[in-house]
mmCIF file of C-alpha atoms in Angstrom:
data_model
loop_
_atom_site.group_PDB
_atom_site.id
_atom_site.type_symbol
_atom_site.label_atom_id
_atom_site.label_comp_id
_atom_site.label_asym_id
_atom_site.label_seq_id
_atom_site.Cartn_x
_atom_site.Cartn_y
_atom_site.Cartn_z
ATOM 1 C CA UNK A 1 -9.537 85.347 31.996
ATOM 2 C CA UNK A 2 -9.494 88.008 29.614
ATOM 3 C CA UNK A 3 -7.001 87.451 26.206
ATOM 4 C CA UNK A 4 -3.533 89.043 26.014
ATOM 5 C CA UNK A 5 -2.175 88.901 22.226
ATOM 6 C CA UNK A 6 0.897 87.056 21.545
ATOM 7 C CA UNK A 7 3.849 89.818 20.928
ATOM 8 C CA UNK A 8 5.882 90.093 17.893
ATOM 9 C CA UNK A 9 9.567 88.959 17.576
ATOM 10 C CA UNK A 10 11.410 91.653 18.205
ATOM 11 C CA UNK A 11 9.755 92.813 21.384
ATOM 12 C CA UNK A 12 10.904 89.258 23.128
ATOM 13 C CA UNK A 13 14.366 89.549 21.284
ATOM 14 C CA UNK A 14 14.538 92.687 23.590
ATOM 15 C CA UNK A 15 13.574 91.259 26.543
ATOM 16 C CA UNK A 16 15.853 88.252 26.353
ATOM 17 C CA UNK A 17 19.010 90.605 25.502
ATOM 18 C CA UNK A 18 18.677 92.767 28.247
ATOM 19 C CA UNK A 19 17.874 89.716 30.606
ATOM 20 C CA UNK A 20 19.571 86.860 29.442
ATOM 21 C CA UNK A 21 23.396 88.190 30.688
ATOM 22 C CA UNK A 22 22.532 88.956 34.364
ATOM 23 C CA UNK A 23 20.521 85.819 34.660
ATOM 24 C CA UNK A 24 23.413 83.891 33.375
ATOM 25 C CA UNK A 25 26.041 85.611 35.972
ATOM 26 C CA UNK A 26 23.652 85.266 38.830
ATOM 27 C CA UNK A 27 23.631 81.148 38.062
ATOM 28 C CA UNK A 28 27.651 81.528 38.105
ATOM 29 C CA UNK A 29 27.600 83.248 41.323
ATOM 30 C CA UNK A 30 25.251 81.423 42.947
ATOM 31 C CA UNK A 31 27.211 77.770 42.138
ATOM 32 C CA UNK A 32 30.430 79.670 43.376
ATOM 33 C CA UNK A 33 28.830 80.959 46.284
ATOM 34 C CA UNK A 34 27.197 77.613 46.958
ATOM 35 C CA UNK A 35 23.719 79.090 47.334
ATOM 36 C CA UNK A 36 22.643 76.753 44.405
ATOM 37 C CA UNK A 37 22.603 73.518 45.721
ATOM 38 C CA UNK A 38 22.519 71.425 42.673
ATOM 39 C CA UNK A 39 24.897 69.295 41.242
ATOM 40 C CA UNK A 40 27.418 70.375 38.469
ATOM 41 C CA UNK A 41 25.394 68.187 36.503
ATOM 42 C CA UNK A 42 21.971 69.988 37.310
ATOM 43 C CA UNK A 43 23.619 72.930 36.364
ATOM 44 C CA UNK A 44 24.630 71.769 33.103
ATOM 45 C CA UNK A 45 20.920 71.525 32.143
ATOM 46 C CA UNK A 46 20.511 74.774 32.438
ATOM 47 C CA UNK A 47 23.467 75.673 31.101
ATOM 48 C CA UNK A 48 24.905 73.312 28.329
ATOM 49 C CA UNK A 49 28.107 72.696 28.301
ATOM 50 C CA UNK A 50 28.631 74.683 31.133
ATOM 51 C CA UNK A 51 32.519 75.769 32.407
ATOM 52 C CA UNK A 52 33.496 75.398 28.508
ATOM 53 C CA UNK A 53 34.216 78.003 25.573
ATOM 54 C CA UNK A 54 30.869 76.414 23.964
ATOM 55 C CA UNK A 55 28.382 77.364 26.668
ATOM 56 C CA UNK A 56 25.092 77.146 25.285
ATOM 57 C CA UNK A 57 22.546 79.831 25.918
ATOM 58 C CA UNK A 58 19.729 78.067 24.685
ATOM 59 C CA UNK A 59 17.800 76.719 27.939
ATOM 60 C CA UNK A 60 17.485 80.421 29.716
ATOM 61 C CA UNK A 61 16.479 82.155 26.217
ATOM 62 C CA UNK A 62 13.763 79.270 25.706
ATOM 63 C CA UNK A 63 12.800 79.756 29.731
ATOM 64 C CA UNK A 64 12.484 83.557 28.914
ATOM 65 C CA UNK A 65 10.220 83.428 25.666
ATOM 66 C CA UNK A 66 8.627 80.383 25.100
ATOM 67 C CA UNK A 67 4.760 80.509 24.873
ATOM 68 C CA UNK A 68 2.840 78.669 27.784
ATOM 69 C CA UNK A 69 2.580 75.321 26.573
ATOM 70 C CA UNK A 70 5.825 74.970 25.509
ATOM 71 C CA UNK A 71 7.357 76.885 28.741
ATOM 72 C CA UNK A 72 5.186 74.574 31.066
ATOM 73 C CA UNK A 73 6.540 71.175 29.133
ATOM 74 C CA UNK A 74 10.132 73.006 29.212
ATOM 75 C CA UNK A 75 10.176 73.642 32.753
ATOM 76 C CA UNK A 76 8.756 69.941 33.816
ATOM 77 C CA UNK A 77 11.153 68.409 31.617
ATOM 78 C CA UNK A 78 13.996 70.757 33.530
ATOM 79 C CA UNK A 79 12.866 70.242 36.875
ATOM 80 C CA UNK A 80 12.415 66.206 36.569
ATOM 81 C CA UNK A 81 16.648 66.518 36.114
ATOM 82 C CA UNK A 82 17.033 68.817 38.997
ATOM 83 C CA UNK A 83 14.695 66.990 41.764
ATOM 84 C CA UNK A 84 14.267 63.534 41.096
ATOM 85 C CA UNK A 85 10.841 62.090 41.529
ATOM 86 C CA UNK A 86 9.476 65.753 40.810
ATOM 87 C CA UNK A 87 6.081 65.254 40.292
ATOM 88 C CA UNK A 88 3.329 68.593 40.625
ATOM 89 C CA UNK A 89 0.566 66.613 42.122
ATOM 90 C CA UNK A 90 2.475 66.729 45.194
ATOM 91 C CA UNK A 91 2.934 70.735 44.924
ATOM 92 C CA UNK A 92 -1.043 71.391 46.921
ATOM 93 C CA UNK A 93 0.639 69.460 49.740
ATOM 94 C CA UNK A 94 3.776 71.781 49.510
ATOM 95 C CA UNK A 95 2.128 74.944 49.319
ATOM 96 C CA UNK A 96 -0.090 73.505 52.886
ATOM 97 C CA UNK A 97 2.496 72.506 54.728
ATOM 98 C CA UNK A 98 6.328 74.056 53.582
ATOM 99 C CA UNK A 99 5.457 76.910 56.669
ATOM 100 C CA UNK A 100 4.699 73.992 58.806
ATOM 101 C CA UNK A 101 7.466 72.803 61.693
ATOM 102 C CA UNK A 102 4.942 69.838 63.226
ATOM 103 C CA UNK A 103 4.236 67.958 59.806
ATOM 104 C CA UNK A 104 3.667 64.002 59.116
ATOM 105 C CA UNK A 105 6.334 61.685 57.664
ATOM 106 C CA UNK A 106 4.763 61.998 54.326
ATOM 107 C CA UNK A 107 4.501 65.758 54.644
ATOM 108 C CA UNK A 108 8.200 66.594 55.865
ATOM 109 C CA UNK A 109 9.331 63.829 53.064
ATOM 110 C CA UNK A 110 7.647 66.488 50.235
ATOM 111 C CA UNK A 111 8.734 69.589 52.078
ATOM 112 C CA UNK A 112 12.126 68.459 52.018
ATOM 113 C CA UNK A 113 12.083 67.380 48.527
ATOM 114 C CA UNK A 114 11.158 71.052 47.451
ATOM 115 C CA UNK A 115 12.419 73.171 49.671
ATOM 116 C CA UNK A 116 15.827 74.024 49.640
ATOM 117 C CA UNK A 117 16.329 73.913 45.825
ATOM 118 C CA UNK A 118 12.518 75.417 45.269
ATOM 119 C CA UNK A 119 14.025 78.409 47.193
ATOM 120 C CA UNK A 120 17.676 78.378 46.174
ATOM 121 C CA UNK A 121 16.217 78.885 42.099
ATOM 122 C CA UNK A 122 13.426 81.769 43.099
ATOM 123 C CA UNK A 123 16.851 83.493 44.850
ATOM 124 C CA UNK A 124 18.991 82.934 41.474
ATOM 125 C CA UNK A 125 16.184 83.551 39.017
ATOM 126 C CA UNK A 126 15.506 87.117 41.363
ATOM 127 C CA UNK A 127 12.201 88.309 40.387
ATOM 128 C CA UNK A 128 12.180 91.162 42.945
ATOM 129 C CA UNK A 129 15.709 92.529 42.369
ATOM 130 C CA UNK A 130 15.321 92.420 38.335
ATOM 131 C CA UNK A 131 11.936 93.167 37.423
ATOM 132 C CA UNK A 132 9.277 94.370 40.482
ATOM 133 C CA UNK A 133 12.285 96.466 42.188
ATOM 134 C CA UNK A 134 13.525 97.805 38.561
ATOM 135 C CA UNK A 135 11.325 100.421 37.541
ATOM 136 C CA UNK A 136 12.446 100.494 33.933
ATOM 137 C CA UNK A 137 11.781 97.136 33.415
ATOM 138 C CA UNK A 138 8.806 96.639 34.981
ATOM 139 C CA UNK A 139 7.029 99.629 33.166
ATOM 140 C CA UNK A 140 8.285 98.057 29.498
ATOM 141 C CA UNK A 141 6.827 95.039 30.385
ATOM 142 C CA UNK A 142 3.627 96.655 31.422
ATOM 143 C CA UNK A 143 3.697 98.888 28.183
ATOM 144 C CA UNK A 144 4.278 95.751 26.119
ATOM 145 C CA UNK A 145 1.271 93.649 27.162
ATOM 146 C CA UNK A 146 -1.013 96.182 25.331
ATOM 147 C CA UNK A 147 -3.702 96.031 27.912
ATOM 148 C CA UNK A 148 -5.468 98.804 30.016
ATOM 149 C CA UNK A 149 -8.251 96.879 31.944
ATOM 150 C CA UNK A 150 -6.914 93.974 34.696
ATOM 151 C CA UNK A 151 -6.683 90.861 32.727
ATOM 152 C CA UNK A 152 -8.347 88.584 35.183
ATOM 153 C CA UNK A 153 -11.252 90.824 36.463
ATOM 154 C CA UNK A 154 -11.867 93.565 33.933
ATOM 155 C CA UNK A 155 -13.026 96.297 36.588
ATOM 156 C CA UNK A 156 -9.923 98.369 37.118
ATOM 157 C CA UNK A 157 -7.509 100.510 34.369
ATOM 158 C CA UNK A 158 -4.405 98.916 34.577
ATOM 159 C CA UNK A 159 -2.419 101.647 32.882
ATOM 160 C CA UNK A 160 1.401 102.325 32.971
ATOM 161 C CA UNK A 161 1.809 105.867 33.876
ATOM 162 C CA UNK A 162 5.045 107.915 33.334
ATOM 163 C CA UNK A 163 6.324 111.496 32.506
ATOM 164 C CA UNK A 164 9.293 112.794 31.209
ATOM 165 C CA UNK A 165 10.868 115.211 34.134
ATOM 166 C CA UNK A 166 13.791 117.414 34.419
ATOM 167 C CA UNK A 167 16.875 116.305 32.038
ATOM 168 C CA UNK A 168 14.656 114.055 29.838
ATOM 169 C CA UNK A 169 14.478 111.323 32.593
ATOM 170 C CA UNK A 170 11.231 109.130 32.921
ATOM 171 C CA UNK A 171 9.147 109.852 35.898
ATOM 172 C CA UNK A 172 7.647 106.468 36.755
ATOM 173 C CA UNK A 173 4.366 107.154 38.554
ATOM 174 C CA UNK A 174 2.120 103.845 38.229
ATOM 175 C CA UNK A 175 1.652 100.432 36.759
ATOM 176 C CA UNK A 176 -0.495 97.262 36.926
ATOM 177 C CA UNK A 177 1.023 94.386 39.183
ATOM 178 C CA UNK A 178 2.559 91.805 37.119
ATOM 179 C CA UNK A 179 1.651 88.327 38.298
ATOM 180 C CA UNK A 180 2.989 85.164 38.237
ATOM 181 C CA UNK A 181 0.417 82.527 36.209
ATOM 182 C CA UNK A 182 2.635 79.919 37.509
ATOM 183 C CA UNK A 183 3.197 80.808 41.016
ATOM 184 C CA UNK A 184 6.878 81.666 41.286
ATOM 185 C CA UNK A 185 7.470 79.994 44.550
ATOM 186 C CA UNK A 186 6.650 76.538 42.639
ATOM 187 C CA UNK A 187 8.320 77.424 39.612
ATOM 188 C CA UNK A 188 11.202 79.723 39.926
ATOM 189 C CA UNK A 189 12.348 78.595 36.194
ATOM 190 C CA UNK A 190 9.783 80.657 35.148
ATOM 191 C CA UNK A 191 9.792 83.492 37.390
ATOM 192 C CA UNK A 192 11.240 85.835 34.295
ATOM 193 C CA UNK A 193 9.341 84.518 31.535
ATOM 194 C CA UNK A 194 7.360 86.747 29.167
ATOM 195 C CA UNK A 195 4.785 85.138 29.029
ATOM 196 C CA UNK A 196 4.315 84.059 32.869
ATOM 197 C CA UNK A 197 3.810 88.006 33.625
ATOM 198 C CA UNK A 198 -0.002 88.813 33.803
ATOM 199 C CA UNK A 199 -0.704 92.825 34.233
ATOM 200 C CA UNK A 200 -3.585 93.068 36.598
ATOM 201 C CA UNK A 201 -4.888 94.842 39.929
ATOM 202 C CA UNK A 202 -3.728 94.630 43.104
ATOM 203 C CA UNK A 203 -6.833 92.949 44.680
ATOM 204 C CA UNK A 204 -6.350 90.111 41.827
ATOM 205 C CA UNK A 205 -2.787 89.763 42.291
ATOM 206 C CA UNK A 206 -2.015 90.090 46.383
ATOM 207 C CA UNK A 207 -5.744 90.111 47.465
ATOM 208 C CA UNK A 208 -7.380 87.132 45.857
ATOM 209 C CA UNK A 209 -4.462 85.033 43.879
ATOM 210 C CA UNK A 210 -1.681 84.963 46.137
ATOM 211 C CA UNK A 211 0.488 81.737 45.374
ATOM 212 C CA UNK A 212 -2.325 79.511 43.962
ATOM 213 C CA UNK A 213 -1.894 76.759 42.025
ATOM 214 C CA UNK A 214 -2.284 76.778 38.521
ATOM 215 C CA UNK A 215 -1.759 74.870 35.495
ATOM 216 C CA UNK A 216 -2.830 74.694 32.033
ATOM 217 C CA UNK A 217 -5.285 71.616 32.453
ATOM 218 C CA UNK A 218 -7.282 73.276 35.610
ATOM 219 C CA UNK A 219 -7.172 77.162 34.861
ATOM 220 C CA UNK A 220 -7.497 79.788 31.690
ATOM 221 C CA UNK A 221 -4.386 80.936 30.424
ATOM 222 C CA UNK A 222 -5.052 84.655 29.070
ATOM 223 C CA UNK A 223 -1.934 84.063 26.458
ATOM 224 C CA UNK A 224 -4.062 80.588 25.172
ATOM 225 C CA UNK A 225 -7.432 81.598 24.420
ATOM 226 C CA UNK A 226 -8.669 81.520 21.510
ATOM 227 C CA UNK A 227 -11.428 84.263 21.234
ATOM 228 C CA UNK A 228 -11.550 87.678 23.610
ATOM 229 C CA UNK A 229 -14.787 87.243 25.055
ATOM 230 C CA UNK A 230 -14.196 84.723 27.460
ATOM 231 C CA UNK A 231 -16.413 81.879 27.586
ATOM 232 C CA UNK A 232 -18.487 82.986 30.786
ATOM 233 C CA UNK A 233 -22.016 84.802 30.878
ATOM 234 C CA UNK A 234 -22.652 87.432 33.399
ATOM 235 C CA UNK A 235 -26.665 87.425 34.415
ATOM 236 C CA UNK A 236 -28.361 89.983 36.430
ATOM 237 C CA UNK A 237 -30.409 88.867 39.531
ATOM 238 C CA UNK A 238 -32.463 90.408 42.088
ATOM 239 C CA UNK A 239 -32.595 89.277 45.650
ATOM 240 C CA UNK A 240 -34.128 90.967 48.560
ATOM 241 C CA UNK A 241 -31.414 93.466 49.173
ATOM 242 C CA UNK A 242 -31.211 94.805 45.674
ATOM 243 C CA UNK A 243 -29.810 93.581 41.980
ATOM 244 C CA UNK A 244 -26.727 91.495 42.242
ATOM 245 C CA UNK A 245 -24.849 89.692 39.069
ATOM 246 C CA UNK A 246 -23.990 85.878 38.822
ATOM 247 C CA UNK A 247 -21.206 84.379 36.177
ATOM 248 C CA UNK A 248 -22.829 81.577 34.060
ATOM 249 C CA UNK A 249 -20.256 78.993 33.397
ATOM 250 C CA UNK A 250 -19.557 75.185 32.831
ATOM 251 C CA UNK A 251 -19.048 73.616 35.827
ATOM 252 C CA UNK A 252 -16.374 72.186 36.388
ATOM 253 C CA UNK A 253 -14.269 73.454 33.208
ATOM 254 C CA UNK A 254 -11.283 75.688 33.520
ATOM 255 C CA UNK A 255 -13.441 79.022 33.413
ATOM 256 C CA UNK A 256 -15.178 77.574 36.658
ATOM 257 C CA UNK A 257 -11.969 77.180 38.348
ATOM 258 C CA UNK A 258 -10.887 80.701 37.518
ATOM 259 C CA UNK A 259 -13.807 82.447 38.172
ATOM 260 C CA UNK A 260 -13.827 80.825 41.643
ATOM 261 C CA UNK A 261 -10.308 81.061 42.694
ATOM 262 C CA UNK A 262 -10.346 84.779 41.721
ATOM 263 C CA UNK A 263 -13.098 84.829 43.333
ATOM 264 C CA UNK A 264 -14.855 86.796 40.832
ATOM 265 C CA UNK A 265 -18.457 85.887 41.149
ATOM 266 C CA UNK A 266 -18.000 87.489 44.994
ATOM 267 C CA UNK A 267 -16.524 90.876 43.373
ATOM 268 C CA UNK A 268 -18.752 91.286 41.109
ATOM 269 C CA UNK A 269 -21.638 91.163 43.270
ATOM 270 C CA UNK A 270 -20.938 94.689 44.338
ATOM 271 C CA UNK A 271 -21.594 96.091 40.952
ATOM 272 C CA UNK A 272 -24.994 94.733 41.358
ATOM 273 C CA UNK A 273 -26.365 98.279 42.772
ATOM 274 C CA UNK A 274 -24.160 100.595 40.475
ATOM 275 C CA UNK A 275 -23.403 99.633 37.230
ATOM 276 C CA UNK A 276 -26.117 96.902 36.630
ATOM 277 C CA UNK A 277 -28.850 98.907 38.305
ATOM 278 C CA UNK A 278 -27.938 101.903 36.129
ATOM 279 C CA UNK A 279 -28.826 99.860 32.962
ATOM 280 C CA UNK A 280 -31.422 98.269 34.391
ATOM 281 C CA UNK A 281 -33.131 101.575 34.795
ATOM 282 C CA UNK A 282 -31.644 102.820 31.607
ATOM 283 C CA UNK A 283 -33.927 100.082 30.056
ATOM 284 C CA UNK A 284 -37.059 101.124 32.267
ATOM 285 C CA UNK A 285 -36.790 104.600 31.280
ATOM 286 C CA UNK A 286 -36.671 104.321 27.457
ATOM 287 C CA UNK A 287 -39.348 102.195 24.667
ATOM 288 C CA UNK A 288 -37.549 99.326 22.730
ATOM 289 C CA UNK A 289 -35.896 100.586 19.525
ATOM 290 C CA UNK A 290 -34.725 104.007 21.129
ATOM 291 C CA UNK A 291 -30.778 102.725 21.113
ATOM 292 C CA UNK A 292 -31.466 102.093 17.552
ATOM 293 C CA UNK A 293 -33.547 105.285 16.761
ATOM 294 C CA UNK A 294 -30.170 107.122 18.898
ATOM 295 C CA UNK A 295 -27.822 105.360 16.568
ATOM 296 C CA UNK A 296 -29.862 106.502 13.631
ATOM 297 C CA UNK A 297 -30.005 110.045 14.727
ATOM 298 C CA UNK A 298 -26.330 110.783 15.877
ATOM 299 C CA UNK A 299 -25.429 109.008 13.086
ATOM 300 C CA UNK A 300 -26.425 112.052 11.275
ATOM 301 C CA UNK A 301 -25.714 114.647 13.007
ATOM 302 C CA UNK A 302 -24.584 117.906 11.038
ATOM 303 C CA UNK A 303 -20.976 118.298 13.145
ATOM 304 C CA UNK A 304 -19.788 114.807 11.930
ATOM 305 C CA UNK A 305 -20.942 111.106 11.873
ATOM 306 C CA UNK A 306 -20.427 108.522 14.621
ATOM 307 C CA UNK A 307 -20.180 104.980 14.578
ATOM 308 C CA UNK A 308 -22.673 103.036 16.278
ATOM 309 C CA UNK A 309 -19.362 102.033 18.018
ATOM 310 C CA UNK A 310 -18.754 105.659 19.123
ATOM 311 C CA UNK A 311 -22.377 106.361 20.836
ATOM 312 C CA UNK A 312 -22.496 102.995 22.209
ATOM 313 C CA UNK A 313 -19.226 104.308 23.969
ATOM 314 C CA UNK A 314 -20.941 107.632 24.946
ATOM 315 C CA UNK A 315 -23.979 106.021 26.848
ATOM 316 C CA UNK A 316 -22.109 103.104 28.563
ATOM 317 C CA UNK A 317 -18.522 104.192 29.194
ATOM 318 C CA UNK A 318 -17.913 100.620 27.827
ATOM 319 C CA UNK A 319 -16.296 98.943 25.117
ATOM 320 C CA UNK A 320 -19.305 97.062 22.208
ATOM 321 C CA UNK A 321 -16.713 94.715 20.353
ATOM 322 C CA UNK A 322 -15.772 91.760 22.401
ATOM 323 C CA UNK A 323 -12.450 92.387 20.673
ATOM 324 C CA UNK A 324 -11.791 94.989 22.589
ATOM 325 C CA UNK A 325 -13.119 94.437 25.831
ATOM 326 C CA UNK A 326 -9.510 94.481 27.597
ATOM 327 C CA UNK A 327 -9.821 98.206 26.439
ATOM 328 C CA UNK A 328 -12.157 99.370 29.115
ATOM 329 C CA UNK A 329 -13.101 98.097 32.370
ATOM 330 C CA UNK A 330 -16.534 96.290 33.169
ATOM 331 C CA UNK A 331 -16.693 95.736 29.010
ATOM 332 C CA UNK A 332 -18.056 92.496 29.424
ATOM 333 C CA UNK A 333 -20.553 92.814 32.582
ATOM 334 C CA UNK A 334 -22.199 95.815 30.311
ATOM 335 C CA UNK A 335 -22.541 93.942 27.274
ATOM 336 C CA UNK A 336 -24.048 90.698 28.826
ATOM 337 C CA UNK A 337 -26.673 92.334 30.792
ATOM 338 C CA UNK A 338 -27.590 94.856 27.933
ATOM 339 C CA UNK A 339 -27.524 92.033 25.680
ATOM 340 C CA UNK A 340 -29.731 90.020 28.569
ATOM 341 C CA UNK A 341 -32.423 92.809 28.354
ATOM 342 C CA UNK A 342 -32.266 93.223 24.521
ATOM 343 C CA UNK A 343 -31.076 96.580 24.503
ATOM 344 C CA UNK A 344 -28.403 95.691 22.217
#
């Protein structure tokens, strides 16, 4: 919900070196081993020119650094060559029913479709084993996303935390979760790409998203938009038990389906009687103008000037540039209800 930038160059020529060569083995092993169940034809597509001098690496770099659009038209064109007749609409029937043993014709005819190659590519691919169970990698990637508040809810620091210990080794003590946009149980292809890794919270992540089903036509990407304030509106409201919060959107669009499948309206409710009521009374307790007259006044103070920037910081906690909103959690549910009340 919230925008990630786009890295540079060099940071996904990293990631790609130190990826690319174990992914690569693990597809060898796994056709030897007979765990992939493809053809040597299927493999091929992944592999040009696979078994030759001339094997062509291109396929796994692209599936490891292409941007979203371009990954998601990558992957479909992929996967129509592996499964035939692979088609996503049928994927919501999948996800119901691939736990299932007493399933309808038309259900065991999808399950079996998907299944065994669905799983034998999440196995080769190996999130676990070579990113969430590698502690090294997973903190790079976390450092390299450049974002300290969870990028689909905003209310928790998402920072990677690590110290250097005894004989210069790094002490890895925290990180965000990294989670799959496109569910890696549905697409294993990209299970390692850059840009399929979203840093958030746990509740986001495990609690709320689980394995739901995404794509670029129904949801917001955070690698795609366009501006950093995302195009929802966070309103105050009192009910009979208190002041609560509700997320103006457009029905229907792809914020609406976000917002409800993270189920973000629900979460935010609870900030209703702590952060919004503190404003609320902040506004109560103080004449129209004094955030200006403060701003004016601090400004000058004799042991150095502040931004605006700077004291809005000091009173809120919060971040005042929708530009940097990722910066510090509940950024956006600050500014919209201040803004609401006129205070800003």
């Amino acid at each position: 919900m919230w925008k990630l930038n786009i890295v540079g160059s060099s940071v996904l020529e990293q990631y790609a070196k130190d990826m690319l060569p174990g992914l690569k083995a693990r597809i060898k092993n796994g056709v030897k081993s007979g765990l992939f169940t493809l053809c040597p034809n299927d493999i091929k597509v992944l592999i040009p020119n696979y078994g030759t001098p001339s094997e062509d690496d291109s396929v796994l770099l692209s599936l490891l650094t292409l941007e979203p659009k371009e990954l998601e038209t990558h992957c479909t064109n992929l996967m129509s060559t592996i499964i035939p007749g692979y088609d996503i609409n049928e994927f919501q029937i999948y996800l119901e029913n691939f736990k299932k043993t007493n399933l309808s014709g038309m259900e065991k005819g999808i399950v079996d479709k998907y299944k065994d190659k669905l799983t034998a590519l999440e196995n080769i691919f190996d999130y676990e084993g070579q990113i969430s169970h590698d502690a090294d990698r997973s903190y790079w990637l976390a450092r390299m996303k450049g974002t300290n508040a969870c990028t689909y809810c905003n209310r928790q620091y998402t920072f990677a935390i690590e110290k250097y210990a005894s004989g210069n080794k790094m002490e890895h003590i925290a990180r965000p979760e990294l989670d799959h946009w496109f569910c890696k149980q549905l697409f294993p292809l990209m299970s390692l790409s850059f840009y399929n890794l979203i840093p958030c919270c746990h509740i986001c992540n495990s609690s709320v998203k689980g394995n739901s089903f995404f794509t670029l036509s129904t949801h917001v990407h955070p690698y795609l938009q366009q501006k950093s304030n995302p195009k929802i509106h966070f309103q105050q409201k009192l009910t009979s038990t208190g002041w609560s919060v509700v997320i103006n959107r457009a029905k229907g669009s792809r914020e609406d389906n976000t917002v409800k499948d993270f189920k973000l309206e629900e979460i935010y409710k609870y900030h209703g009687p702590l952060e919004v009521k503190d404003l609320i009374e902040f506004n109560r307790s103080f004449s129209p103008g004094y955030l200006k007259r403060l701003y004016e006044n601090v400004l000058k103070d004799a042991y150095g000037k502040k931004s605006q920037a700077d004291v809005y910081r000091m009173l809120f906690g919060t971040e005042p540039n929708p530009n940097d909103f990722g910066v510090r959690p509940l950024s956006k549910l600050k500014y919209d209800i201040l803004k609401n009340m006129k205070v800003i």
